[in-house]
CSV table of C-alpha atoms in Angstrom, one decimal:
chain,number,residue,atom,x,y,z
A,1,UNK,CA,3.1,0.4,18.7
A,2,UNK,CA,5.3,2.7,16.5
A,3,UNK,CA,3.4,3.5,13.3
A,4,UNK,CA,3.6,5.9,10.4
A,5,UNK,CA,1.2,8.5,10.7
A,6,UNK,CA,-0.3,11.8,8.7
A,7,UNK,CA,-1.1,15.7,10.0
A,8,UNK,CA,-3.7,16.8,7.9
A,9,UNK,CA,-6.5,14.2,6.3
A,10,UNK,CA,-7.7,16.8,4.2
A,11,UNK,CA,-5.5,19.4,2.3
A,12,UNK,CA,-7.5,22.0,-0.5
A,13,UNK,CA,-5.5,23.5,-2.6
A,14,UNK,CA,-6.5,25.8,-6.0
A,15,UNK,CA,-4.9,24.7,-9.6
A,16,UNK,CA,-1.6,25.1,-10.2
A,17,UNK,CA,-0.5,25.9,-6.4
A,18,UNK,CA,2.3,23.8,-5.2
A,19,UNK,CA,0.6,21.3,-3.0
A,20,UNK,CA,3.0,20.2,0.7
A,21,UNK,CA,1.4,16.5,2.2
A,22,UNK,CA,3.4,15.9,5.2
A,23,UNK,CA,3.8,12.2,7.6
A,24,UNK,CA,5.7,12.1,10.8
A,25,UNK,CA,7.0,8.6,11.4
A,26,UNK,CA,8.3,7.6,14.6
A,27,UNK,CA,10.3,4.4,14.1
A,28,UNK,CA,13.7,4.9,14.0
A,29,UNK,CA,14.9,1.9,12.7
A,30,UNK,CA,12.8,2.9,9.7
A,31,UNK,CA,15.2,3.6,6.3
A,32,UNK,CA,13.2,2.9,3.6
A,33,UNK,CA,10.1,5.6,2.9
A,34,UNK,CA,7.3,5.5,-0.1
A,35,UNK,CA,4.7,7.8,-1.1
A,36,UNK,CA,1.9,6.4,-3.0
A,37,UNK,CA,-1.2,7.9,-4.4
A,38,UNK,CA,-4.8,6.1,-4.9
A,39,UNK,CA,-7.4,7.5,-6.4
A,40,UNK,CA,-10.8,6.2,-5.7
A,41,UNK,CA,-11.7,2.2,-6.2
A,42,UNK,CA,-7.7,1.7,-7.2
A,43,UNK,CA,-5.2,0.3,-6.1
A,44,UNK,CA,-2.1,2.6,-4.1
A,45,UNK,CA,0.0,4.1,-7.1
A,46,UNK,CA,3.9,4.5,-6.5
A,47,UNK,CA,5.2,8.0,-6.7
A,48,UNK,CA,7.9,8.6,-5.2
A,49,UNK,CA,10.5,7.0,-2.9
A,50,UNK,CA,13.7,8.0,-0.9
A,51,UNK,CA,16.2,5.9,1.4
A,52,UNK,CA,17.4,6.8,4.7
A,53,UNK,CA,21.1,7.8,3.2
A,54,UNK,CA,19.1,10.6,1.5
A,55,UNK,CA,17.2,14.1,2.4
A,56,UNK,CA,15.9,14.7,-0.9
A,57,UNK,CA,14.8,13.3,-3.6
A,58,UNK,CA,13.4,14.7,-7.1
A,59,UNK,CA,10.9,13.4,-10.0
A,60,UNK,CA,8.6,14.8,-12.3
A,61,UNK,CA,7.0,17.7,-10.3
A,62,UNK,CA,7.4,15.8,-7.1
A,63,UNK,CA,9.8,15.9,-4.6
A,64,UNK,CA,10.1,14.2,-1.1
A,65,UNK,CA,11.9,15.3,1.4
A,66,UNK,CA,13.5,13.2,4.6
A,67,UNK,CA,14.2,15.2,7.9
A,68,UNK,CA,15.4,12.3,10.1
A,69,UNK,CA,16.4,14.6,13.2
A,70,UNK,CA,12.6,14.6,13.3
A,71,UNK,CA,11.5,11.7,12.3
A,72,UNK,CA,9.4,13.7,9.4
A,73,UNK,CA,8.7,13.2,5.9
A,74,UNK,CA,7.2,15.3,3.0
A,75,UNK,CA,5.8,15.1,-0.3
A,76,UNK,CA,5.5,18.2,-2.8
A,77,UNK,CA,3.4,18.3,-5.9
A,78,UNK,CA,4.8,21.4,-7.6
A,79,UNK,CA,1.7,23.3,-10.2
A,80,UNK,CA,-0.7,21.1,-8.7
A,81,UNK,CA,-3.9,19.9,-11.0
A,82,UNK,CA,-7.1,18.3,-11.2
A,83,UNK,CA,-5.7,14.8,-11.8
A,84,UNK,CA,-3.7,15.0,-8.4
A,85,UNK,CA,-7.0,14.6,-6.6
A,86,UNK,CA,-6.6,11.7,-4.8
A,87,UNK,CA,-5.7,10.0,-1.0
A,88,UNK,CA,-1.8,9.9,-0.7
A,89,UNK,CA,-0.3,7.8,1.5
A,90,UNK,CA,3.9,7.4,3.3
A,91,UNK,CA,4.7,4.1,3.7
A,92,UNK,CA,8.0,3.3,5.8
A,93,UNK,CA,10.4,0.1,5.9
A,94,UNK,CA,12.0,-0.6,8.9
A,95,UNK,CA,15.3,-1.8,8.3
A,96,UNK,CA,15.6,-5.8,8.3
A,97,UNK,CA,12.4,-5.9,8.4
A,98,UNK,CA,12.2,-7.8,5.3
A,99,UNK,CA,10.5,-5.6,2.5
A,100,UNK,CA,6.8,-5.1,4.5
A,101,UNK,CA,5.5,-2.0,4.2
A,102,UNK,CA,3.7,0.0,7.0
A,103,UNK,CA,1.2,2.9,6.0
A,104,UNK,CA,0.0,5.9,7.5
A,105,UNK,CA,-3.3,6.6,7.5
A,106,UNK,CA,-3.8,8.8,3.9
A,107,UNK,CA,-4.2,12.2,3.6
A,108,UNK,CA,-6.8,13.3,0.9
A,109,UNK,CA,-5.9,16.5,-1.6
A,110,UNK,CA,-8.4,18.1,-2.9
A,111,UNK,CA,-7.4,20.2,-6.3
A,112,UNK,CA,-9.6,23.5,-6.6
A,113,UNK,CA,-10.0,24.6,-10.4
B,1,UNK,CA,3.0,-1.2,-18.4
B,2,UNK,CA,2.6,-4.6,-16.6
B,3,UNK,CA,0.7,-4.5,-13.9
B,4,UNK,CA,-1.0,-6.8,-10.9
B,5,UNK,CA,-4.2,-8.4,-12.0
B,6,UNK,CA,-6.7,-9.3,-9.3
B,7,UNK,CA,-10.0,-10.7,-9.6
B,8,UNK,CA,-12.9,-10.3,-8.7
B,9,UNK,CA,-12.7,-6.6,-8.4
B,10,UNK,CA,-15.8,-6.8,-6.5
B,11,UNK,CA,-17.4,-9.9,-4.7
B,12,UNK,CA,-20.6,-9.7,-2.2
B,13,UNK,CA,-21.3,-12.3,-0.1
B,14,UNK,CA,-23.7,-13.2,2.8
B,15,UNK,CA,-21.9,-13.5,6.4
B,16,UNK,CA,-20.9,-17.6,7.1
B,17,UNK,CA,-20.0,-17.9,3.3
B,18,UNK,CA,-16.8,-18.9,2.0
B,19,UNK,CA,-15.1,-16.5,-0.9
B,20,UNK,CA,-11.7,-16.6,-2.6
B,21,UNK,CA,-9.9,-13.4,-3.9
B,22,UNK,CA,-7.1,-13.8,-7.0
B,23,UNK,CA,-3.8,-12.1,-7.9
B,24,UNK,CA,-1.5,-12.7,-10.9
B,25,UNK,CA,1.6,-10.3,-9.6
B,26,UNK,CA,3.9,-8.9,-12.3
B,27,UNK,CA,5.5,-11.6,-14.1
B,28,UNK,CA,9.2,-12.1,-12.5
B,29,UNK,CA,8.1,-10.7,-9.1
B,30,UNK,CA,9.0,-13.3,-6.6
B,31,UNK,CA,8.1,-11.5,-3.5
B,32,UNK,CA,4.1,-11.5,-3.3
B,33,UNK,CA,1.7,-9.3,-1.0
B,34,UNK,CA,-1.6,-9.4,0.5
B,35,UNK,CA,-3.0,-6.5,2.3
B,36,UNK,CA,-6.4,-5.4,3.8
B,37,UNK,CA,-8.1,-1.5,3.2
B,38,UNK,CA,-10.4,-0.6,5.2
B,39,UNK,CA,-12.3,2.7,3.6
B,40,UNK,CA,-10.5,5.8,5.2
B,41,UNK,CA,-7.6,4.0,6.3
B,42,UNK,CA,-4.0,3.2,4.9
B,43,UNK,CA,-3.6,-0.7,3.9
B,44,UNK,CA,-2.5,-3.2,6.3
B,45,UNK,CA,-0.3,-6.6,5.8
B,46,UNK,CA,-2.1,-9.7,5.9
B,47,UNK,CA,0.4,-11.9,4.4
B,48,UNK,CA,4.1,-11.6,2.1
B,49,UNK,CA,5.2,-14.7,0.2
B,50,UNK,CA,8.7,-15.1,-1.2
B,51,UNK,CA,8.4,-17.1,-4.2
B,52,UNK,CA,5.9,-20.1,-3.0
B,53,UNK,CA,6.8,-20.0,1.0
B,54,UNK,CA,5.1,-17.4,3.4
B,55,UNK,CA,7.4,-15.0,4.4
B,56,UNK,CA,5.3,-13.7,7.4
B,57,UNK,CA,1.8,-14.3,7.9
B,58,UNK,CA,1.6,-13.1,11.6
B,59,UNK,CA,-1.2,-10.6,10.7
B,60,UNK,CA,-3.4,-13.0,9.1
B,61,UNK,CA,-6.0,-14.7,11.1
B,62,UNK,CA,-5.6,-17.8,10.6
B,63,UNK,CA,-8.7,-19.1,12.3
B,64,UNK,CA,-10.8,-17.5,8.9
B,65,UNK,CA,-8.5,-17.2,6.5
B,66,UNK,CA,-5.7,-19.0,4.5
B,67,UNK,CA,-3.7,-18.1,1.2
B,68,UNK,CA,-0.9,-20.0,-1.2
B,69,UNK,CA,1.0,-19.4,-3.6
B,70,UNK,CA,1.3,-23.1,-4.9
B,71,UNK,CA,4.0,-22.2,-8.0
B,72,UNK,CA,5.2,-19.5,-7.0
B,73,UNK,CA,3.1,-16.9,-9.5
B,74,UNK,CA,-0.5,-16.2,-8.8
B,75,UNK,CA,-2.1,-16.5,-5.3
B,76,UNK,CA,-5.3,-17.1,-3.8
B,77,UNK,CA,-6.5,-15.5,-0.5
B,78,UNK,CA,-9.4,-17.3,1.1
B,79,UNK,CA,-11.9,-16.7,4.0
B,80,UNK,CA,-14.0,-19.3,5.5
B,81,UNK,CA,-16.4,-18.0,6.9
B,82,UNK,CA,-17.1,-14.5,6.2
B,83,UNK,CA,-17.7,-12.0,8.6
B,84,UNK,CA,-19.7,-8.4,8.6
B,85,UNK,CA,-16.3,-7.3,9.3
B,86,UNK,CA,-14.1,-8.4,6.8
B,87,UNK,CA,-15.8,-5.8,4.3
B,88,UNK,CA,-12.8,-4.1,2.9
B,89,UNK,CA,-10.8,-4.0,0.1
B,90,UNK,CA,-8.3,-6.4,-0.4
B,91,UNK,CA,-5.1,-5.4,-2.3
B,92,UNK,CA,-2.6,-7.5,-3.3
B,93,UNK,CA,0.7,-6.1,-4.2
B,94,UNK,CA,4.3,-7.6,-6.0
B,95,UNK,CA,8.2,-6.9,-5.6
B,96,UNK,CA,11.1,-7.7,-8.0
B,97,UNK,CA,13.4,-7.1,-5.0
B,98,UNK,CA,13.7,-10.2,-2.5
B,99,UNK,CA,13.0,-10.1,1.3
B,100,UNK,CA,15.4,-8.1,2.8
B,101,UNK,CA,15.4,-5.5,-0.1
B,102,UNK,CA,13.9,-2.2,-0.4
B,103,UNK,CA,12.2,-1.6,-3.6
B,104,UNK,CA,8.5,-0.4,-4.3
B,105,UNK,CA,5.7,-2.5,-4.2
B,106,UNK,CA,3.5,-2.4,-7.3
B,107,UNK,CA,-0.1,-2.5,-6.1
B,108,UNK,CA,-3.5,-4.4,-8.4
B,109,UNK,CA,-6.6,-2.5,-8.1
B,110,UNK,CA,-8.2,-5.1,-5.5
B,111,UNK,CA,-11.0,-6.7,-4.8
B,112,UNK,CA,-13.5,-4.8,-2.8
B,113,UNK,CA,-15.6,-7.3,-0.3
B,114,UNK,CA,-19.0,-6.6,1.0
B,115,UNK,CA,-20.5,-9.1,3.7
B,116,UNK,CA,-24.0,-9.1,4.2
């Protein structure tokens, strides 16, 4: 079935590079997109989130990006650092589909010091 | 910050026991989510409840395991009997927004399940 999925499952990256985590989804009926972070024995932590009626969207040194021609979503940690370690997941909504979330499989960044 | 408290945050049992997992969501959520981790993977729905009524449980197998939310607040997930592969963590998650309405979902730290 359709599903959200992840390039890379591992990403290295030194301190204080700008860090890219991409997800290619391939529902398009999806309009609702999260990126959460989990760091090891917690629970997924919200970071950032952007609706299909959008192509970017900014917070505090993140930014996600929405390219729906391609069905392709991205999540930028700008000056990346040790605390960003972690598994980061895209979660996507599928419209009407009443508020269920559907992962991707994680992608795990790994901050170089 | 409020947050979801779950409980146990770790629970081993031996395989044909019973064991029950908790969640308080964040007070005034009514929308109320269970969901499965297996290690390396992204979590997956087990079971949404808006206010005390399942919303969809069509991932849940129902032959082993049940959950309610009786009131409407905290829930209870349940597996009779436990299998070698229901080790996993179990997340539960809560929503201010009702069904229908995107908004994030504010994730507990789970209970992490071992079956011997």
């Amino acid at each position: 079935g359709e599903s959200v999925g992840l390039h890379l499952p591992t990403l290295s990256v030194q301190e204080g590079d700008n860090s890219i985590i991409n997800c290619a989804y391939s529902n398009s009926a999806s309009d609702y997109f999260i990126w959460y972070k989990q760091e090891s024995g917690k629970g997924p932590q919200f970071i950032i989130d952007i609706r299909s009626n959008m192509d970017k969207r900014q917070g505090q040194r993140v930014t996600v990006l929405l390219n729906k021609t391609v069905k392709h979503l991205s999540l930028q940690i700008a000056a990346t650092q040790p605390g960003d370690s972690a598994v980061y997941f895209c979660a996507e909504n599928i419209r009407n589909a009443g508020n269920m979330l559907t992962f991707g499989g994680g992608t795990r960044l790994m901050v170089k010091p | 910050e409020a947050e979801v408290a779950q409980s146990p945050r770790y629970k081993i049992t031996e395989k044909s026991q019973a064991v029950a997992f908790w969640c308080d969501p964040i007070s005034g959520h009514a929308t109320l989510y269970w969901y499965r981790q297996i290690l390396g993977q992204g979590p997956e729905l087990l079971v949404q409840f808006q206010d005390e009524s399942v919303v969809d449980d069509s991932q849940l197998p129902k032959d082993r395991f049940s959950a309610e939310r009786l009131k409407g607040v905290d829930s209870t997930l349940k597996i009779q009997p436990a299998e070698l592969g229901d080790s996993a963590m179990y997340l539960c998650a809560s929503s201010l927004a009702p069904q229908g309405r995107n908004s994030p979902l504010h994730f507990g730290n789970g209970t992490r399940l071992t079956v011997t």
